[in-house]
Short mmCIF file of C-alpha atoms and ligand atoms in Angstrom, two decimals:
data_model
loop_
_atom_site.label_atom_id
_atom_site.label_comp_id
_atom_site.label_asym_id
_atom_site.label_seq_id
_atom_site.Cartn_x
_atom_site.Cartn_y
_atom_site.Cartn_z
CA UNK A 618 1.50 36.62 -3.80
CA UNK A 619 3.78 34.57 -1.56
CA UNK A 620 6.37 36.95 -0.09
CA UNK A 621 10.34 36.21 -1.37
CA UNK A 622 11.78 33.64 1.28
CA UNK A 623 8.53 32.96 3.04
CA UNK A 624 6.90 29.77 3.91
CA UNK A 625 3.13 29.65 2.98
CA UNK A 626 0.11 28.85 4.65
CA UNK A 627 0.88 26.13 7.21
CA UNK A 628 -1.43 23.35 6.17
CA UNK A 629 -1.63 21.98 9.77
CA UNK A 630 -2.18 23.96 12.89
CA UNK A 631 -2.34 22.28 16.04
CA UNK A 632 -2.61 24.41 19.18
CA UNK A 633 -2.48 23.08 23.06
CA UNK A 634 -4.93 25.84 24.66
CA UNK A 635 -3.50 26.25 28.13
CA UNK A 636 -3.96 29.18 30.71
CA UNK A 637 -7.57 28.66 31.76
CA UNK A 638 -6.82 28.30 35.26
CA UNK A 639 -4.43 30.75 35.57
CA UNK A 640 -6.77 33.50 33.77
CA UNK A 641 -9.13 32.72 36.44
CA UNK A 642 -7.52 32.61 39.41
CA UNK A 643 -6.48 36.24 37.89
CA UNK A 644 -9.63 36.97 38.08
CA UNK A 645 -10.57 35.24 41.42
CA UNK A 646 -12.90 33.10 39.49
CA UNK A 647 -13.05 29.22 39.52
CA UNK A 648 -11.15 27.63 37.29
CA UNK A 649 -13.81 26.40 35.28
CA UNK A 650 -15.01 29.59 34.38
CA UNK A 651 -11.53 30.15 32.98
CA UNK A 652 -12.43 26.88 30.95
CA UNK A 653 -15.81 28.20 29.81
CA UNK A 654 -14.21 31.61 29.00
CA UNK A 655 -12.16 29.68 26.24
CA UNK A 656 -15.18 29.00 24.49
CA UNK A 657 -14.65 32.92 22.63
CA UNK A 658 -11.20 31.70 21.74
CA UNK A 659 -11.97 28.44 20.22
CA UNK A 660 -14.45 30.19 18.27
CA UNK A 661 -12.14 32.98 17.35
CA UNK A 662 -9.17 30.09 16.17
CA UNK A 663 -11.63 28.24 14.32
CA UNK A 664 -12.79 31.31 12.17
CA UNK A 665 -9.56 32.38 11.84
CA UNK A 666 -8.35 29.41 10.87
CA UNK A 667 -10.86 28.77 8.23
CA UNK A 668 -10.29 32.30 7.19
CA UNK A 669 -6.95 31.54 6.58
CA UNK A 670 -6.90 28.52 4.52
CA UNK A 671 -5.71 26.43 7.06
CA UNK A 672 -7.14 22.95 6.37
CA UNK A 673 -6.57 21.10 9.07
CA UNK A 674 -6.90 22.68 12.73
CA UNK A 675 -6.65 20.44 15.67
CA UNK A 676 -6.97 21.54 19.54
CA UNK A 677 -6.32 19.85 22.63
CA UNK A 678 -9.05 19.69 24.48
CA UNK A 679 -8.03 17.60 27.34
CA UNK A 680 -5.17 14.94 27.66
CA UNK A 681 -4.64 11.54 29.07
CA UNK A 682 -2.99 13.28 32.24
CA UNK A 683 -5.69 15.83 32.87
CA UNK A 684 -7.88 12.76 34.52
CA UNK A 685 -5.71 13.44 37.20
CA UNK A 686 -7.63 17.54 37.90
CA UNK A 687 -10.30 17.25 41.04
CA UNK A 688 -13.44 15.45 39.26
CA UNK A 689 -15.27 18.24 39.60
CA UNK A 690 -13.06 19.96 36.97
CA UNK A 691 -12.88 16.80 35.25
CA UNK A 692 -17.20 17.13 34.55
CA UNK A 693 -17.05 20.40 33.60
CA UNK A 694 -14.55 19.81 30.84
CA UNK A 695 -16.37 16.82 30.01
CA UNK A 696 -19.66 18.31 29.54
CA UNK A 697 -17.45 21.35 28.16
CA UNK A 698 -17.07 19.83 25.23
CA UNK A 699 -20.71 18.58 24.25
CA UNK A 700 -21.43 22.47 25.26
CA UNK A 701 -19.02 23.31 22.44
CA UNK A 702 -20.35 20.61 20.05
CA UNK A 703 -23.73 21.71 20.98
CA UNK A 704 -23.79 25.38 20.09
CA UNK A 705 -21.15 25.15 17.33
CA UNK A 706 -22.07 21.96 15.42
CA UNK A 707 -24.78 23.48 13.05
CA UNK A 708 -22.72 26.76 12.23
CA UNK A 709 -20.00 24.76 11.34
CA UNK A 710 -21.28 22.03 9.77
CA UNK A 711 -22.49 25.21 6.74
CA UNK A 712 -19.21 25.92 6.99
CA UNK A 713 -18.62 22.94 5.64
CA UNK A 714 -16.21 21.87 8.37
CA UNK A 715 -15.47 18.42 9.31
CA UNK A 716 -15.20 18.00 12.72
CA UNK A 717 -13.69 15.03 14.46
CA UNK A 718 -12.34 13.74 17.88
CA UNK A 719 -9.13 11.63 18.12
CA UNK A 720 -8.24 9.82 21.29
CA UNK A 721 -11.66 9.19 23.71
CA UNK A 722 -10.78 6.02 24.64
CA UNK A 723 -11.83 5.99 28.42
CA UNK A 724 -14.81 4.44 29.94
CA UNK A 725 -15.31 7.76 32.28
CA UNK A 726 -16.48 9.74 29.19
CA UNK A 727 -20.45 9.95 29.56
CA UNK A 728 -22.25 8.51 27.08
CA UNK A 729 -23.99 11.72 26.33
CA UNK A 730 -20.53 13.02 25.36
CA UNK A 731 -20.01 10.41 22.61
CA UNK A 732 -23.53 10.26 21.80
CA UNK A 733 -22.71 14.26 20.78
CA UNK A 734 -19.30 13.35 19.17
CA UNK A 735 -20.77 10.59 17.13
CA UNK A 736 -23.59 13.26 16.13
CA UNK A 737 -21.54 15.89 14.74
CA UNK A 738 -18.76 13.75 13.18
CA UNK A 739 -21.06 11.69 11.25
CA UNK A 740 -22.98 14.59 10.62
CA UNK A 741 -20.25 16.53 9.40
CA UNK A 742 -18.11 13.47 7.69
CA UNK A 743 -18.44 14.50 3.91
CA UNK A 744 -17.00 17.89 4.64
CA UNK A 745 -14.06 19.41 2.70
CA UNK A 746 -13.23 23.10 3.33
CA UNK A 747 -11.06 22.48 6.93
CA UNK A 748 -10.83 19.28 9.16
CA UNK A 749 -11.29 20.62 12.75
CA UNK A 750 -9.98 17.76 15.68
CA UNK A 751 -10.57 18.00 19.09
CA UNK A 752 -7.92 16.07 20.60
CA UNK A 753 -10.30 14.86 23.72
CA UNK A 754 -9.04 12.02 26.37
CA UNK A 755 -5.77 11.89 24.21
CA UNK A 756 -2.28 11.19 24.80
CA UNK A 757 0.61 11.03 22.10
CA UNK A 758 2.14 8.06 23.67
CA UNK A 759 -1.23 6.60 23.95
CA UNK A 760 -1.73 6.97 20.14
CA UNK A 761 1.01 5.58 19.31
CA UNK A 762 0.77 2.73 21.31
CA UNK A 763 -2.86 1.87 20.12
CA UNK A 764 -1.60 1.82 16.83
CA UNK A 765 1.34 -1.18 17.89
CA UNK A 766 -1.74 -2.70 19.04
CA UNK A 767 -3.34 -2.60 15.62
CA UNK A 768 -0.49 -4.10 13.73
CA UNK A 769 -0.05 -6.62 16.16
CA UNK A 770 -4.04 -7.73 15.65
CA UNK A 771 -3.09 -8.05 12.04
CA UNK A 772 -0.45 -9.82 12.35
CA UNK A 773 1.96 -7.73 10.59
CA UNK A 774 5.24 -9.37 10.94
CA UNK A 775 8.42 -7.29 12.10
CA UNK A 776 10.28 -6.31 9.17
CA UNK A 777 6.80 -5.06 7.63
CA UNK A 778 6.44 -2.37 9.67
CA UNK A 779 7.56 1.00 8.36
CA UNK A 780 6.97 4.33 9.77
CA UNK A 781 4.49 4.82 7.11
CA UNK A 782 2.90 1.84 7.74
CA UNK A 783 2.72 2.90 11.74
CA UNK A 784 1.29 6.16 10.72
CA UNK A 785 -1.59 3.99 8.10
CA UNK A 786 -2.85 2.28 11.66
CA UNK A 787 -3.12 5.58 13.75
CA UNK A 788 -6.29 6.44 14.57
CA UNK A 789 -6.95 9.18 11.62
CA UNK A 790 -4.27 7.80 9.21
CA UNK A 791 -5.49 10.75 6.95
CA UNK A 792 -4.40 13.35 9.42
CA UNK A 793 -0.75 14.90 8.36
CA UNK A 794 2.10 16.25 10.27
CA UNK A 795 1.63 18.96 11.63
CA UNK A 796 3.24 22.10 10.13
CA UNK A 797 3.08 24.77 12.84
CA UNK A 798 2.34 24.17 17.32
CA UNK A 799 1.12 27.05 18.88
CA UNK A 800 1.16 26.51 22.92
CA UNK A 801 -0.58 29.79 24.75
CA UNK A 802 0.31 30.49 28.50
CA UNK A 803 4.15 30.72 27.90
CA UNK A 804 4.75 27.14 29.20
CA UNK A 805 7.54 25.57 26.93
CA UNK A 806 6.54 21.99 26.93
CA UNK A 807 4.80 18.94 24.93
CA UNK A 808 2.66 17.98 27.44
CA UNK A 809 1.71 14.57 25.31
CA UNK A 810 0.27 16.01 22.54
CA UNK A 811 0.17 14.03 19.18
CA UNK A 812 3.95 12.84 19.27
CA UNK A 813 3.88 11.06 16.20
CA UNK A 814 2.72 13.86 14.28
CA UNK A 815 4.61 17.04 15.37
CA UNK A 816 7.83 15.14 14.48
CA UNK A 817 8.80 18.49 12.43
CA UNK A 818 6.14 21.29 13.23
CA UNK A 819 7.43 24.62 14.06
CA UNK A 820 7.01 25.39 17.89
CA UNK A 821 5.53 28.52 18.55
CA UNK A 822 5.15 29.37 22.42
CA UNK A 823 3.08 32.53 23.06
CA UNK A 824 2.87 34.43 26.18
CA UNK A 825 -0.72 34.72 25.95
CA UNK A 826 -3.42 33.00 27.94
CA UNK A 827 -5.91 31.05 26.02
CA UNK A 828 -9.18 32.35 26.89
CA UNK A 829 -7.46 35.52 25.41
CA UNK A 830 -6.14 34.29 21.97
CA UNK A 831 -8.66 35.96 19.21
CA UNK A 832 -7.33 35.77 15.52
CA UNK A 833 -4.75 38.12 15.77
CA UNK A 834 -2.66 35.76 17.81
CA UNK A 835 -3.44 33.21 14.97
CA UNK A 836 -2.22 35.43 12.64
CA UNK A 837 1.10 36.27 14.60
CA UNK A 838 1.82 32.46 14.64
CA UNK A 839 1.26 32.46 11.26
CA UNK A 840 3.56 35.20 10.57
CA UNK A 841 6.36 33.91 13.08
CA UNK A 842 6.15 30.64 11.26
CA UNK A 843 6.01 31.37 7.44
CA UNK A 844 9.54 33.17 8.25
CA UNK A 845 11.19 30.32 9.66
CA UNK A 846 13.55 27.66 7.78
CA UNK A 847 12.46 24.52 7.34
CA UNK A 848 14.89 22.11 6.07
CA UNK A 849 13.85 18.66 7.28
CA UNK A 850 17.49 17.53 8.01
CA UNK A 851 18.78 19.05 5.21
CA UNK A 852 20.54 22.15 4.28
CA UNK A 853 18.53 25.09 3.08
CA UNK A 854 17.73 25.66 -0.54
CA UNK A 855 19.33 28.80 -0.98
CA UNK A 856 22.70 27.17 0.64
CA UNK A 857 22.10 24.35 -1.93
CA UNK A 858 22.74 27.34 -4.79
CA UNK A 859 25.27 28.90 -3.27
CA UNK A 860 27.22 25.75 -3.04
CA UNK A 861 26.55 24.77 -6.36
CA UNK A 862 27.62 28.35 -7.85
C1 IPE B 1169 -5.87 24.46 29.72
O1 IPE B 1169 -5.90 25.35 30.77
C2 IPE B 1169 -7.15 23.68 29.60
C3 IPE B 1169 -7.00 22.25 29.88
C4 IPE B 1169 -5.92 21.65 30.25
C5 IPE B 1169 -8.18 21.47 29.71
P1 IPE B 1169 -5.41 24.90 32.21
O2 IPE B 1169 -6.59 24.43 32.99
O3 IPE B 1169 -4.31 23.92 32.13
O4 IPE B 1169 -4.90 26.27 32.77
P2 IPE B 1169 -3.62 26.53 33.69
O5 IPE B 1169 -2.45 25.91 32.98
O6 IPE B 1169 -3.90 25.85 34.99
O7 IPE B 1169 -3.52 28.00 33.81
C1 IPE B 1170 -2.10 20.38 28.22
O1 IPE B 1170 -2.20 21.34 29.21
C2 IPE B 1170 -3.43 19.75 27.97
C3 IPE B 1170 -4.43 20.61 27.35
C4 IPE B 1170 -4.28 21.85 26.97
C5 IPE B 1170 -5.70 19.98 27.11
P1 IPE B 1170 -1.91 21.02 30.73
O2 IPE B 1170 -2.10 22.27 31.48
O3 IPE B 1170 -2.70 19.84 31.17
O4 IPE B 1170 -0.38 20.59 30.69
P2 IPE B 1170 0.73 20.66 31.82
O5 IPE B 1170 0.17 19.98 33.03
O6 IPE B 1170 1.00 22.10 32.08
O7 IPE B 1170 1.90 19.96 31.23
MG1 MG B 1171 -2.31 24.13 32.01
#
């Protein structure tokens, strides 16, 4: 039963998982380890999320910007993921998880990395219960600029274009807003992470570092959002019945 007042189940979650380095360096351990340690919580959010009833779960894995680290951060993260894809894909896949990757544009990603992304997201493509994204070489800007691109190839003339028809030439046109951001680390920021798409979400910052998070702190940001108001630019239902008494 849906408590009185309270939102329900946010149908998408997207979370930028951020603190690795600094829960190394904590620990005086490299920062990749801090990356690698992060592998607990992505299980952990995944479960949890699934657990839930979330249905869509996405999770930046590594943004347009983070080209910039020292390369030898830049491989680990790289090969980070295929690890992920690797020792996940089958357990997930019975899950019945689809599991996709949005952004991944750039020629630097080996081609064992989208030899393994091609794997599990065909592999996985017919699957219903939750659609899990890694959001991998990806930039909001970026997305949104590859889908101007995409109109302009077709030719769509200027007064045809409509934010929904923007949104149907994104690179998962399927993929909704996104109802609830969770950032870990207590940073307070964007950082360039699916602009089009968290237009409305409900920003949740937590203090905690990512390789950290388990469910609980899934559970809290579930709980911190299904009490906030949402009202979309309008006023809130229960003003719209007081007004009307
Ligand atoms: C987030 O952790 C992981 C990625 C950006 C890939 P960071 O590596 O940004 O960790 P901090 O912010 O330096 O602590
Ligand atoms: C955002 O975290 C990117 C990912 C979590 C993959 P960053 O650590 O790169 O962001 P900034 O540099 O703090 O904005
Ligand atoms: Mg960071």
């Amino acid at each position: 039963m849906t408590e009185r007042g309270a939102l329900g189940v946010p149908a998408h979650v997207a979370c930028i998982m951020d603190g690795n380095g600094r829960w190394a360096q904590q620990r005086g351990l490299r920062r990749i380890d801090g990356h690698s340690a992060g592998e607990a919580s992505i299980r952990a959010i995944i479960d949890a999320a699934r657990g839930a009833g979330i249905q869509w779960l996405t999770l930046f894995a590594f943004s347009t910007e983070n080209w910039d680290r020292p390369v030898a951060e830049v491989d680990h993260l790289m090969e980070f993921l295929r690890r992920v894809i690797r020792r996940r894909g089958r357990d997930l896949h019975q899950r019945g998880v689809r599991v996709r990757v949005l952004g991944r544009a750039d020629p630097r990603i080996p081609d064992d990395v989208h030899r393994a992304i091609d794997e599990i997201e065909q592999r996985t493509r017919a699957n219903t219960r939750m659609t899990l994204t890694f959001a991998f070489d990806h930039g909001g800007r970026q997305e949104i600029v590859d889908g101007v691109r995409r109109l302009v190839r077709r030719g769509m003339p200027d007064d045809a274009i409509t934010e929904a028809v923007l949104a149907d030439h994104l690179q998962y046109p399927d993929m909704p807003d996104v109802d609830l951001l969770i950032r870990t680390s207590g940073e307070y920021r964007i950082s360039n992470f699916l602009l089009w798409h968290i237009a409305y979400a409900e920003l949740v910052f937590l203090d905690v570092l990512w390789p950290d998070f388990r469910a609980r702190h899934l559970h809290e940001a579930i709980d911190i959002y299904r009490h906030r108001s949402r009202r979309f630019g309008s006023v809130g239902a229960q003003q719209v019945t007081e007004e009307s008494r």
